[in-house]
Structure formats: structure tokens, C-alpha cells
Amino acid sequence: MTSKARPNILFIVVDDCGYADLGCTGQTDYATPALDQLASQGVRFTQAYANAPLCTNTRVGLITGRYQYRLPIGLVEPLRWSDRDAPEMGIPPGHPTLPALLRDAGYRTALIGKWHLGYLPVYSPLKSGYDEFFGIMGGYTGYYTHLGDGGEHDLYEGEVPVERQGYVTDLLSERAVAFVEAAANASRPYFLSLHYTAPHWPWSAPSVEAAARQRERERAEITEGGSTRIYGEMMQILDAGIGRVVEAVRRGPAGRETLIIFTSDNGGERFSKIWPFVGRKFDLLEGGLRVPQICWWPGRVMAGAVTDQVCITMDLTATCLVAAGVSAATGHPLDGRDLLPVLTGDTAASERTLYWRMGNRQQRAVRRGDWKYLKVAEREFLFDLAYDPRERGNLARKEPALLDELRGLWETWNREMLPVPGHLTPPMSNLSEMLW
């Protein structure tokens, strides 16, 4: 496949966005016209899952195309500034990654936004396949102050801290527009990872800028400040920025040869709308795992389609590689599956078996077909998601043979993964005890 035949790829990942936080997925408190338009011209997924219900772990699955539990960095829940000097707390330089495979095949690769896969000097996007990087090394940064979770300045150009004035979401959108415009007439295709920090806390928006700056400087807890109104404002700024980037793609000569993917790294948080599900970030309930997802590629994927295909973040990795005509690395077979046959309409939705686990509260889950096995601490659950997407009716006693079968599948799968560490950082929020 020639470079001209290969698509540009714009991979948009947002942070802590709930399943129903977009207009096209059920949000009614505010509008997301750019993302709604993207969905109306592409394929929207109703059963897309994150690799994990939190940041770092899903990003490991995305960049490797494999279950994150195969690497030590995929076990921390999540990576924090205090972990920066711990051994193996990052994607090992030289480990096969999606950007590295695409770069080696001739793509220009860039990450604009959140990295969260290891700290300098050992780890960085430039050591894992990206030619360019502008963004945040850690889990979040203040939208105005650009202070990270350790109180450190966290906004980088390459591997050098830089001072910029402005709201982080806008800074990332502006840089992405500039990248797309500069790459429009290049002979090489590009792979742009646009990984926003929004709508992750701190709860900062222009209408409350002064108070937001103060909370950012004080590194306020997630429970401080914020409201559904402020969250909606953050989402609208995010949507508008994505709209500007997509418009830059459309204006370019290769607009129709660009694959755009939109997804979230996990389910929603404090102010997210997750209906009809329950649970949130850190939970293996549907609300912590189910995410909004859109794929757009004019003339190649269906337009205005909605698919019930069950899928997971690492499937998008496989999809990008197949679209680019690039093979997985030798010795590192993908756990993800190519979604292009579903996106083009050539193949109907098919049954999947997906696995998750969390050291936190000893959670484990399997989804096979419509059935989901869930264990939280010592409690086991069995749900038929086709009839009970809110996971209210536990069928474990009614279907003991199926419970045993799914538990056995999980245990067999788990033996192929690294063991859960003995010590894990407690969650930033935990309302799961209230859910049953």
C-alpha cells in the first residue's frame, strides 16, 4: 500500500467522559454539535468499552493494542506523580507501540495532549514512537495554572517544560489545528493522537476562572467546586475545540482520506451523565467502562450508522494498523480486533468475550455475548445486559452453571496476565458501596 493510499489518522481521546455526555448519546443539559455532526456522518457505537475504568490502564491498552495487564505500568491504578521514581512505571522505551509501528511505516506521528504513561527522564512520548509532543506528562494539569498532581508545572514541548497562557483545552485544540494545517500537503500521512484532559477535574471553566485558579493552586480535591453547569461548560469548550480540528481536516486536500476516531479513556466521573448505566470511574460496572465512541472516514465507513458491536479500546489500535496497512510487531500479537469490517458494513456485529480486573476492591469482570460476570470483593454477580443494562438483577443464583463457566473463563485468562500487586493506591472516589 502506497503512502498516498494510506489514510491520515486523527485519534481523539477525551478524559472521564461519561457514555451519555454527548447530545447524540443522551445529553440534554448542553449541546455538543461538533461531535453530534461527526456521529451523524460516521459510525456511532452503543457498546464500546474502555480497556479499564481509569486513565493510565486504558492508555496502556491503547498504545500497545494488548491487555494492559501484560506490563507493570498497566497494573498501577492509576499512575501518580508520587510513583514517578518507582521501577517500571512507564511504557518501556523500545516496546512496540501504535505510534512506533506507524512511524516506522512512514507516518509522521504526534501526541498533543495527555501522556500519563511514565515520567521523565526515563519515559516520554518521544521515547515511545512519537516524533512530536505538546502536552501533559501526568494524569492532569490545571486548566489555567498548568500545575500537575504533584504541584509541578506540567506543560511540555517535547521533553522541555514550556510556559503558555491560556485554557488547556483551547491550547491543545489550537496546536492540533496548526498541526493538521501544516501537514495538509505533506507527502507523508500523519497519525495525530489528540488526547484532551477535559472533562477530567479540576472543575475549571471561564465563568468561574478566579475561583478555579485558586483551587488549582491549592490542588483541591475532586469533591471541591464543580457543578453540572461548570461541567457542561467544560464539555462545550471541548466540543468546540474538536469542531475546529475536524474543520481543519475537512478543509485540507486529504480530508476524505482521514480516519477520525473519538473515544473516552473510561466512563464518567462526578458530574458525568452515564444513563442508562450505574457505576463510574474505578468501577467495573457499565458506567465505569461503557464509553461514547465514533469513527468517521468519508467514503470508507458507513455514514449516519449506529452499531451494537461490542468492542474495547485496544480494538481501535488494531483498526488503525489495518487501515494503514501495518502489521503488529513480531512477538507481540494484538489482543484487539480490527473493526473495519463492521465500520464498512461488510460484516454484521458479532459476539465478543472481553475481560477486566481491578486490584481495587478485587474487582473482576467478563462479558461474553449479553452475559456479564462481575465480582466485587467477595460478592459475585451475573447480569443479562440485553435486559438489564443497569445491572440491578443479580442472576447468579438462578444460573449457577453459567456463573461457574464465566468465572472459569476469567480465571483461565487471568493466568496469562501479570499478578495484581500487593499494594495499590486507593481510589480518588468510591461510591460503589451505594450501588446495591
Short mmCIF file of C-alpha atoms in Angstrom, two decimals:
data_model
loop_
_atom_site.label_atom_id
_atom_site.label_comp_id
_atom_site.label_asym_id
_atom_site.label_seq_id
_atom_site.Cartn_x
_atom_site.Cartn_y
_atom_site.Cartn_z
CA MET A 1 0.00 0.00 0.00
CA THR A 2 1.49 3.38 -1.01
CA SER A 3 1.74 6.30 1.39
CA LYS A 4 -0.91 8.18 -0.62
CA ALA A 5 -3.31 5.24 -0.27
CA ARG A 6 -2.93 5.20 3.48
CA PRO A 7 -5.21 7.47 5.49
CA ASN A 8 -4.23 10.19 7.86
CA ILE A 9 -5.42 9.19 11.33
CA LEU A 10 -6.76 11.63 13.92
CA PHE A 11 -7.28 9.75 17.18
CA ILE A 12 -9.20 11.82 19.73
CA VAL A 13 -9.30 10.60 23.32
CA VAL A 14 -11.14 12.58 25.99
CA ASP A 15 -10.78 12.06 29.72
CA ASP A 16 -13.51 10.81 32.08
CA CYS A 17 -16.32 11.45 29.60
CA GLY A 18 -19.48 9.56 30.50
CA TYR A 19 -21.42 7.48 28.00
CA ALA A 20 -24.30 9.98 27.80
CA ASP A 21 -22.22 13.17 27.90
CA LEU A 22 -22.80 13.85 24.18
CA GLY A 23 -26.02 15.04 22.62
CA CYS A 24 -26.07 12.02 20.33
CA THR A 25 -25.82 9.66 23.31
CA GLY A 26 -28.42 11.31 25.52
CA GLN A 27 -27.15 14.59 26.98
CA THR A 28 -29.86 17.26 27.18
CA ASP A 29 -28.36 19.84 29.57
CA TYR A 30 -25.94 21.25 26.99
CA ALA A 31 -25.15 20.83 23.30
CA THR A 32 -22.25 19.06 21.58
CA PRO A 33 -22.90 19.96 17.93
CA ALA A 34 -19.45 19.11 16.58
CA LEU A 35 -19.41 15.59 17.96
CA ASP A 36 -23.05 15.06 17.07
CA GLN A 37 -22.26 16.02 13.47
CA LEU A 38 -19.29 13.67 13.42
CA ALA A 39 -21.56 10.86 14.60
CA SER A 40 -24.21 11.73 12.01
CA GLN A 41 -21.62 11.37 9.25
CA GLY A 42 -19.87 8.30 10.63
CA VAL A 43 -20.49 5.28 12.84
CA ARG A 44 -21.52 5.60 16.47
CA PHE A 45 -21.01 2.68 18.86
CA THR A 46 -23.51 1.83 21.60
CA GLN A 47 -21.45 -0.96 23.19
CA ALA A 48 -17.90 0.40 23.22
CA TYR A 49 -15.86 -0.33 26.33
CA ALA A 50 -12.70 1.15 27.77
CA ASN A 51 -9.82 -1.20 28.49
CA ALA A 52 -10.13 -0.10 32.11
CA PRO A 53 -12.26 2.21 34.24
CA LEU A 54 -9.39 4.65 34.71
CA CYS A 55 -6.74 6.61 32.85
CA THR A 56 -3.31 5.01 32.74
CA ASN A 57 -4.51 1.47 32.28
CA THR A 58 -6.68 2.20 29.26
CA ARG A 59 -3.85 4.21 27.69
CA VAL A 60 -1.53 1.21 28.05
CA GLY A 61 -4.09 -0.92 26.24
CA LEU A 62 -4.47 1.70 23.53
CA ILE A 63 -0.79 2.30 22.80
CA THR A 64 0.09 -1.43 22.81
CA GLY A 65 -3.11 -2.94 21.40
CA ARG A 66 -2.95 -5.52 24.18
CA TYR A 67 -4.43 -6.08 27.61
CA GLN A 68 -2.67 -3.61 29.88
CA TYR A 69 -2.11 -6.30 32.50
CA ARG A 70 0.79 -7.63 30.40
CA LEU A 71 3.01 -4.72 31.54
CA PRO A 72 3.82 -3.45 35.06
CA ILE A 73 2.67 0.07 34.16
CA GLY A 74 -0.74 -1.39 33.37
CA LEU A 75 -1.18 -2.55 36.95
CA VAL A 76 -0.93 0.77 38.81
CA GLU A 77 -4.36 2.29 39.48
CA PRO A 78 -3.60 4.94 38.25
CA LEU A 79 -0.07 6.34 37.77
CA ARG A 80 0.55 9.35 40.01
CA TRP A 81 3.36 11.87 40.45
CA SER A 82 4.34 10.07 43.67
CA ASP A 83 5.04 6.93 41.59
CA ARG A 84 7.47 8.69 39.23
CA ASP A 85 10.63 7.09 40.62
CA ALA A 86 9.21 3.60 41.11
CA PRO A 87 10.69 0.91 38.83
CA GLU A 88 8.89 0.01 35.62
CA MET A 89 6.34 2.80 35.99
CA GLY A 90 6.14 3.63 32.31
CA ILE A 91 5.97 2.22 28.80
CA PRO A 92 9.47 0.77 28.29
CA PRO A 93 11.33 2.71 25.58
CA GLY A 94 11.56 0.46 22.56
CA HIS A 95 8.45 -1.53 23.44
CA PRO A 96 6.20 -1.90 20.35
CA THR A 97 3.55 0.81 20.30
CA LEU A 98 0.95 2.03 17.84
CA PRO A 99 2.81 5.29 17.05
CA ALA A 100 6.15 3.49 16.72
CA LEU A 101 4.74 0.96 14.27
CA LEU A 102 3.15 3.72 12.21
CA ARG A 103 6.28 5.89 12.35
CA ASP A 104 8.42 3.01 11.14
CA ALA A 105 5.96 2.59 8.25
CA GLY A 106 6.43 6.20 7.17
CA TYR A 107 3.84 8.08 9.21
CA ARG A 108 4.53 11.42 10.87
CA THR A 109 3.44 10.86 14.47
CA ALA A 110 2.46 13.39 17.10
CA LEU A 111 0.85 13.43 20.52
CA ILE A 112 -0.95 16.60 21.50
CA GLY A 113 -2.37 16.33 25.00
CA LYS A 114 -2.17 13.84 27.83
CA TRP A 115 0.56 11.18 28.04
CA HIS A 116 0.24 9.62 31.54
CA LEU A 117 2.47 6.65 30.69
CA GLY A 118 5.61 7.46 32.65
CA TYR A 119 7.70 10.42 33.73
CA LEU A 120 10.96 11.89 32.54
CA PRO A 121 13.82 11.22 32.31
CA VAL A 122 13.16 7.52 31.62
CA TYR A 123 9.80 7.72 29.86
CA SER A 124 8.20 10.11 27.41
CA PRO A 125 6.15 10.14 24.20
CA LEU A 126 9.32 10.78 22.20
CA LYS A 127 10.77 7.53 23.55
CA SER A 128 7.67 5.54 22.54
CA GLY A 129 7.14 6.33 18.89
CA TYR A 130 6.00 9.93 18.68
CA ASP A 131 8.01 12.37 16.55
CA GLU A 132 6.42 15.36 18.28
CA PHE A 133 4.80 16.07 21.63
CA PHE A 134 2.99 19.05 23.11
CA GLY A 135 1.03 18.43 26.25
CA ILE A 136 0.86 16.98 29.71
CA MET A 137 3.10 14.26 31.14
CA GLY A 138 0.95 13.33 34.12
CA GLY A 139 -2.64 12.49 34.91
CA TYR A 140 -3.98 16.02 34.74
CA THR A 141 -2.93 19.64 34.78
CA GLY A 142 -4.68 22.77 35.96
CA TYR A 143 -6.66 24.24 33.08
CA TYR A 144 -5.34 27.74 33.88
CA THR A 145 -2.28 27.24 36.11
CA HIS A 146 -0.90 24.17 34.28
CA LEU A 147 0.08 22.62 37.61
CA GLY A 148 0.10 18.82 37.79
CA ASP A 149 -1.00 16.43 40.53
CA GLY A 150 2.28 16.88 42.39
CA GLY A 151 2.11 20.67 42.25
CA GLU A 152 4.73 20.67 39.49
CA HIS A 153 4.45 22.60 36.23
CA ASP A 154 3.09 20.17 33.65
CA LEU A 155 3.01 21.50 30.11
CA TYR A 156 5.73 20.33 27.73
CA GLU A 157 7.07 20.89 24.26
CA GLY A 158 8.91 17.67 23.52
CA GLU A 159 10.74 16.97 26.77
CA VAL A 160 11.12 20.63 27.80
CA PRO A 161 8.68 22.41 30.14
CA VAL A 162 7.10 25.44 28.45
CA GLU A 163 5.09 28.41 29.67
CA ARG A 164 1.89 29.15 27.80
CA GLN A 165 -1.02 31.37 28.69
CA GLY A 166 -4.49 30.01 28.22
CA TYR A 167 -7.06 27.35 29.00
CA VAL A 168 -5.50 23.95 28.35
CA THR A 169 -8.35 22.59 26.24
CA ASP A 170 -8.03 25.58 23.91
CA LEU A 171 -4.23 25.30 23.79
CA LEU A 172 -4.47 21.68 22.70
CA SER A 173 -7.13 22.42 20.09
CA GLU A 174 -5.11 25.32 18.65
CA ARG A 175 -1.98 23.20 18.41
CA ALA A 176 -3.91 20.38 16.73
CA VAL A 177 -5.37 22.76 14.14
CA ALA A 178 -1.88 24.06 13.39
CA PHE A 179 -0.55 20.51 13.05
CA VAL A 180 -3.31 19.45 10.65
CA GLU A 181 -2.89 22.57 8.53
CA ALA A 182 0.89 22.18 8.35
CA ALA A 183 0.59 18.50 7.42
CA ALA A 184 -2.12 19.04 4.80
CA ASN A 185 0.16 18.99 1.77
CA ALA A 186 2.88 16.72 3.12
CA SER A 187 3.87 13.60 1.22
CA ARG A 188 3.74 11.52 4.41
CA PRO A 189 0.46 10.57 6.09
CA TYR A 190 0.11 11.58 9.71
CA PHE A 191 -1.02 9.92 12.92
CA LEU A 192 -2.17 12.56 15.39
CA SER A 193 -3.11 11.48 18.90
CA LEU A 194 -5.20 14.32 20.30
CA HIS A 195 -5.65 13.34 23.92
CA TYR A 196 -7.53 16.01 25.83
CA THR A 197 -7.52 16.29 29.62
CA ALA A 198 -11.13 17.51 29.56
CA PRO A 199 -13.52 16.90 31.14
CA HIS A 200 -11.27 15.48 33.92
CA TRP A 201 -11.22 17.55 37.10
CA PRO A 202 -10.23 20.15 38.37
CA TRP A 203 -13.59 21.72 37.69
CA SER A 204 -12.41 24.81 35.86
CA ALA A 205 -14.24 26.95 33.31
CA PRO A 206 -14.18 30.59 32.17
CA SER A 207 -17.31 31.51 34.14
CA VAL A 208 -15.51 30.67 37.41
CA GLU A 209 -11.93 31.42 36.36
CA ALA A 210 -10.80 33.22 39.52
CA ALA A 211 -12.09 30.52 41.86
CA ALA A 212 -10.81 27.80 39.52
CA ARG A 213 -7.30 29.23 39.54
CA GLN A 214 -7.33 29.27 43.33
CA ARG A 215 -8.50 25.65 43.55
CA GLU A 216 -5.84 24.60 41.04
CA ARG A 217 -3.08 26.29 43.05
CA GLU A 218 -4.34 24.60 46.22
CA ARG A 219 -4.67 21.23 44.41
CA ALA A 220 -8.24 20.96 45.64
CA GLU A 221 -9.86 17.57 45.96
CA ILE A 222 -12.31 16.27 43.39
CA THR A 223 -15.18 16.99 45.78
CA GLU A 224 -14.35 20.72 45.91
CA GLY A 225 -16.01 23.10 43.49
CA GLY A 226 -17.70 22.00 40.34
CA SER A 227 -21.31 21.60 39.31
CA THR A 228 -23.25 20.19 36.41
CA ARG A 229 -23.26 23.70 34.92
CA ILE A 230 -19.47 24.05 35.10
CA TYR A 231 -19.06 20.52 33.74
CA GLY A 232 -21.33 21.39 30.85
CA GLU A 233 -19.25 24.47 30.13
CA MET A 234 -16.09 22.34 30.07
CA MET A 235 -17.73 19.90 27.67
CA GLN A 236 -18.91 22.68 25.37
CA ILE A 237 -15.38 24.13 25.16
CA LEU A 238 -14.10 20.64 24.40
CA ASP A 239 -16.71 20.09 21.70
CA ALA A 240 -16.00 23.46 20.10
CA GLY A 241 -12.27 22.69 20.02
CA ILE A 242 -12.84 19.31 18.43
CA GLY A 243 -15.07 21.02 15.91
CA ARG A 244 -12.24 23.38 14.90
CA VAL A 245 -9.83 20.49 14.48
CA VAL A 246 -12.30 18.46 12.41
CA GLU A 247 -12.99 21.50 10.25
CA ALA A 248 -9.25 21.87 9.62
CA VAL A 249 -9.23 18.24 8.48
CA ARG A 250 -12.20 18.83 6.17
CA ARG A 251 -10.56 21.90 4.60
CA GLY A 252 -7.40 20.01 3.72
CA PRO A 253 -6.85 18.24 0.42
CA ALA A 254 -6.79 14.87 2.18
CA GLY A 255 -9.91 15.46 4.26
CA ARG A 256 -11.73 12.50 2.77
CA GLU A 257 -8.65 10.33 3.26
CA THR A 258 -8.64 10.86 7.02
CA LEU A 259 -9.86 8.37 9.60
CA ILE A 260 -11.13 10.14 12.72
CA ILE A 261 -11.71 8.17 15.90
CA PHE A 262 -13.30 9.61 19.03
CA THR A 263 -13.49 7.81 22.37
CA SER A 264 -13.00 8.26 26.13
CA ASP A 265 -10.39 6.62 28.33
CA ASN A 266 -13.03 5.43 30.81
CA GLY A 267 -16.55 6.06 31.97
CA GLY A 268 -17.79 9.19 33.66
CA GLU A 269 -16.94 10.86 36.94
CA ARG A 270 -18.67 13.10 39.45
CA PHE A 271 -20.81 15.23 37.12
CA SER A 272 -20.99 12.94 34.09
CA LYS A 273 -24.21 11.63 32.63
CA ILE A 274 -23.99 7.85 32.35
CA TRP A 275 -27.64 6.90 31.81
CA PRO A 276 -28.84 4.19 31.49
CA PHE A 277 -25.94 2.69 33.42
CA VAL A 278 -24.71 2.78 37.01
CA GLY A 279 -21.18 3.00 38.36
CA ARG A 280 -18.44 5.37 37.38
CA LYS A 281 -14.70 5.72 37.05
CA PHE A 282 -12.89 3.00 39.07
CA ASP A 283 -15.88 0.62 38.76
CA LEU A 284 -16.20 -2.42 36.51
CA LEU A 285 -19.89 -1.65 36.33
CA GLU A 286 -21.10 -0.47 32.93
CA GLY A 287 -20.96 3.18 33.97
CA GLY A 288 -17.24 2.90 34.62
CA LEU A 289 -16.46 1.06 31.38
CA ARG A 290 -19.00 2.00 28.70
CA VAL A 291 -17.83 5.00 26.67
CA PRO A 292 -19.02 7.13 23.75
CA GLN A 293 -17.24 6.19 20.52
CA ILE A 294 -17.40 7.48 16.95
CA CYS A 295 -15.50 6.57 13.77
CA TRP A 296 -15.53 8.84 10.68
CA TRP A 297 -13.93 8.17 7.31
CA PRO A 298 -15.89 9.56 4.33
CA GLY A 299 -16.45 7.08 1.57
CA ARG A 300 -14.93 4.23 3.57
CA VAL A 301 -17.09 3.71 6.65
CA MET A 302 -20.86 3.90 6.87
CA ALA A 303 -22.39 7.36 7.29
CA GLY A 304 -25.01 8.02 9.94
CA ALA A 305 -24.86 4.45 11.22
CA VAL A 306 -25.22 3.11 14.73
CA THR A 307 -23.69 -0.25 15.63
CA ASP A 308 -24.25 -2.51 18.62
CA GLN A 309 -20.90 -4.23 18.06
CA VAL A 310 -19.25 -4.93 21.41
CA CYS A 311 -15.69 -3.61 21.32
CA ILE A 312 -12.88 -2.37 23.53
CA THR A 313 -10.24 0.36 23.32
CA MET A 314 -7.49 -1.91 22.05
CA ASP A 315 -9.67 -2.82 19.05
CA LEU A 316 -9.09 0.72 17.84
CA THR A 317 -5.34 0.06 17.83
CA ALA A 318 -5.83 -2.95 15.58
CA THR A 319 -8.18 -0.92 13.38
CA CYS A 320 -5.61 1.86 12.89
CA LEU A 321 -2.90 -0.62 11.95
CA VAL A 322 -5.09 -2.41 9.41
CA ALA A 323 -6.24 0.90 7.92
CA ALA A 324 -2.59 1.89 7.50
CA GLY A 325 -1.54 -1.50 6.11
CA VAL A 326 0.83 -2.11 9.02
CA SER A 327 1.35 -5.42 10.83
CA ALA A 328 1.66 -5.94 14.56
CA ALA A 329 5.15 -6.35 15.98
CA THR A 330 6.66 -9.83 15.92
CA GLY A 331 6.31 -11.48 19.31
CA HIS A 332 3.60 -9.04 20.43
CA PRO A 333 0.32 -10.27 18.93
CA LEU A 334 -2.58 -7.91 19.41
CA ASP A 335 -5.40 -8.67 21.82
CA GLY A 336 -7.55 -6.13 19.98
CA ARG A 337 -9.59 -6.88 16.86
CA ASP A 338 -9.91 -4.90 13.63
CA LEU A 339 -13.28 -3.12 13.47
CA LEU A 340 -13.12 -2.02 9.82
CA PRO A 341 -15.40 -4.82 8.52
CA VAL A 342 -18.09 -3.62 10.94
CA LEU A 343 -17.46 0.05 10.13
CA THR A 344 -17.81 -0.53 6.40
CA GLY A 345 -20.92 -2.66 6.81
CA ASP A 346 -19.25 -5.70 5.28
CA THR A 347 -19.68 -7.72 8.48
CA ALA A 348 -22.53 -7.83 10.97
CA ALA A 349 -21.93 -7.35 14.67
CA SER A 350 -20.51 -10.49 16.28
CA GLU A 351 -20.26 -11.86 19.78
CA ARG A 352 -17.19 -10.96 21.84
CA THR A 353 -15.62 -12.13 25.08
CA LEU A 354 -13.84 -9.36 26.99
CA TYR A 355 -12.07 -9.35 30.34
CA TRP A 356 -11.25 -6.81 33.03
CA ARG A 357 -9.86 -6.72 36.51
CA MET A 358 -9.03 -4.15 39.17
CA GLY A 359 -6.88 -4.64 42.23
CA ASN A 360 -9.04 -2.02 43.89
CA ARG A 361 -11.85 -3.86 45.69
CA GLN A 362 -10.63 -7.07 43.95
CA GLN A 363 -12.94 -6.44 41.02
CA ARG A 364 -13.13 -8.79 38.06
CA ALA A 365 -15.46 -8.94 35.08
CA VAL A 366 -16.15 -10.91 31.91
CA ARG A 367 -18.55 -10.02 29.15
CA ARG A 368 -19.49 -12.82 26.76
CA GLY A 369 -22.35 -12.11 24.44
CA ASP A 370 -25.04 -10.42 26.51
CA TRP A 371 -23.90 -12.01 29.77
CA LYS A 372 -21.63 -10.31 32.26
CA TYR A 373 -19.91 -11.86 35.25
CA LEU A 374 -18.84 -9.36 37.91
CA LYS A 375 -17.11 -9.81 41.22
CA VAL A 376 -16.55 -7.00 43.71
CA ALA A 377 -14.62 -8.06 46.82
CA GLU A 378 -16.38 -11.29 47.86
CA ARG A 379 -19.68 -10.65 46.09
CA GLU A 380 -20.42 -12.28 42.74
CA PHE A 381 -22.97 -11.09 40.20
CA LEU A 382 -24.36 -12.32 36.91
CA PHE A 383 -26.24 -9.94 34.64
CA ASP A 384 -28.07 -10.25 31.33
CA LEU A 385 -27.16 -6.90 29.81
CA ALA A 386 -29.68 -7.24 26.98
CA TYR A 387 -32.49 -6.93 29.53
CA ASP A 388 -30.69 -5.34 32.47
CA PRO A 389 -28.09 -2.77 31.34
CA ARG A 390 -28.31 -1.09 34.75
CA GLU A 391 -27.06 -4.29 36.42
CA ARG A 392 -29.81 -4.40 39.03
CA GLY A 393 -30.96 -8.01 38.78
CA ASN A 394 -28.34 -10.48 40.00
CA LEU A 395 -28.95 -13.87 38.31
CA ALA A 396 -26.05 -15.67 39.99
CA ARG A 397 -28.30 -18.00 42.00
CA LYS A 398 -30.65 -18.62 39.09
CA GLU A 399 -27.88 -19.52 36.63
CA PRO A 400 -25.15 -21.24 38.71
CA ALA A 401 -23.73 -23.23 35.80
CA LEU A 402 -23.26 -20.12 33.70
CA LEU A 403 -21.75 -18.31 36.67
CA ASP A 404 -19.21 -21.12 37.09
CA GLU A 405 -18.43 -21.12 33.37
CA LEU A 406 -17.76 -17.38 33.16
CA ARG A 407 -15.76 -17.43 36.39
CA GLY A 408 -13.64 -20.21 34.89
CA LEU A 409 -13.08 -18.23 31.69
CA TRP A 410 -11.85 -15.27 33.73
CA GLU A 411 -9.50 -17.43 35.81
CA THR A 412 -8.00 -19.04 32.69
CA TRP A 413 -7.48 -15.63 31.09
CA ASN A 414 -6.06 -14.15 34.28
CA ARG A 415 -3.30 -16.76 34.45
CA GLU A 416 -1.86 -15.23 31.26
CA MET A 417 -1.58 -11.78 32.87
CA LEU A 418 0.84 -10.33 35.40
CA PRO A 419 -0.30 -10.80 39.01
CA VAL A 420 -2.08 -7.99 40.83
CA PRO A 421 0.39 -6.06 43.02
CA GLY A 422 0.03 -6.46 46.75
CA HIS A 423 -0.24 -2.72 47.36
CA LEU A 424 -2.42 -0.40 45.33
CA THR A 425 -3.17 3.27 45.72
CA PRO A 426 -6.74 3.79 47.00
CA PRO A 427 -9.27 5.26 44.58
CA MET A 428 -9.86 9.01 44.38
CA SER A 429 -13.59 8.40 44.61
CA ASN A 430 -15.61 5.36 45.54
CA LEU A 431 -19.36 5.34 45.67
CA SER A 432 -19.74 1.69 44.70
CA GLU A 433 -20.91 0.61 48.14
CA MET A 434 -24.08 2.60 47.46
CA LEU A 435 -24.92 0.80 44.24
CA TRP A 436 -26.60 -2.36 45.59
#
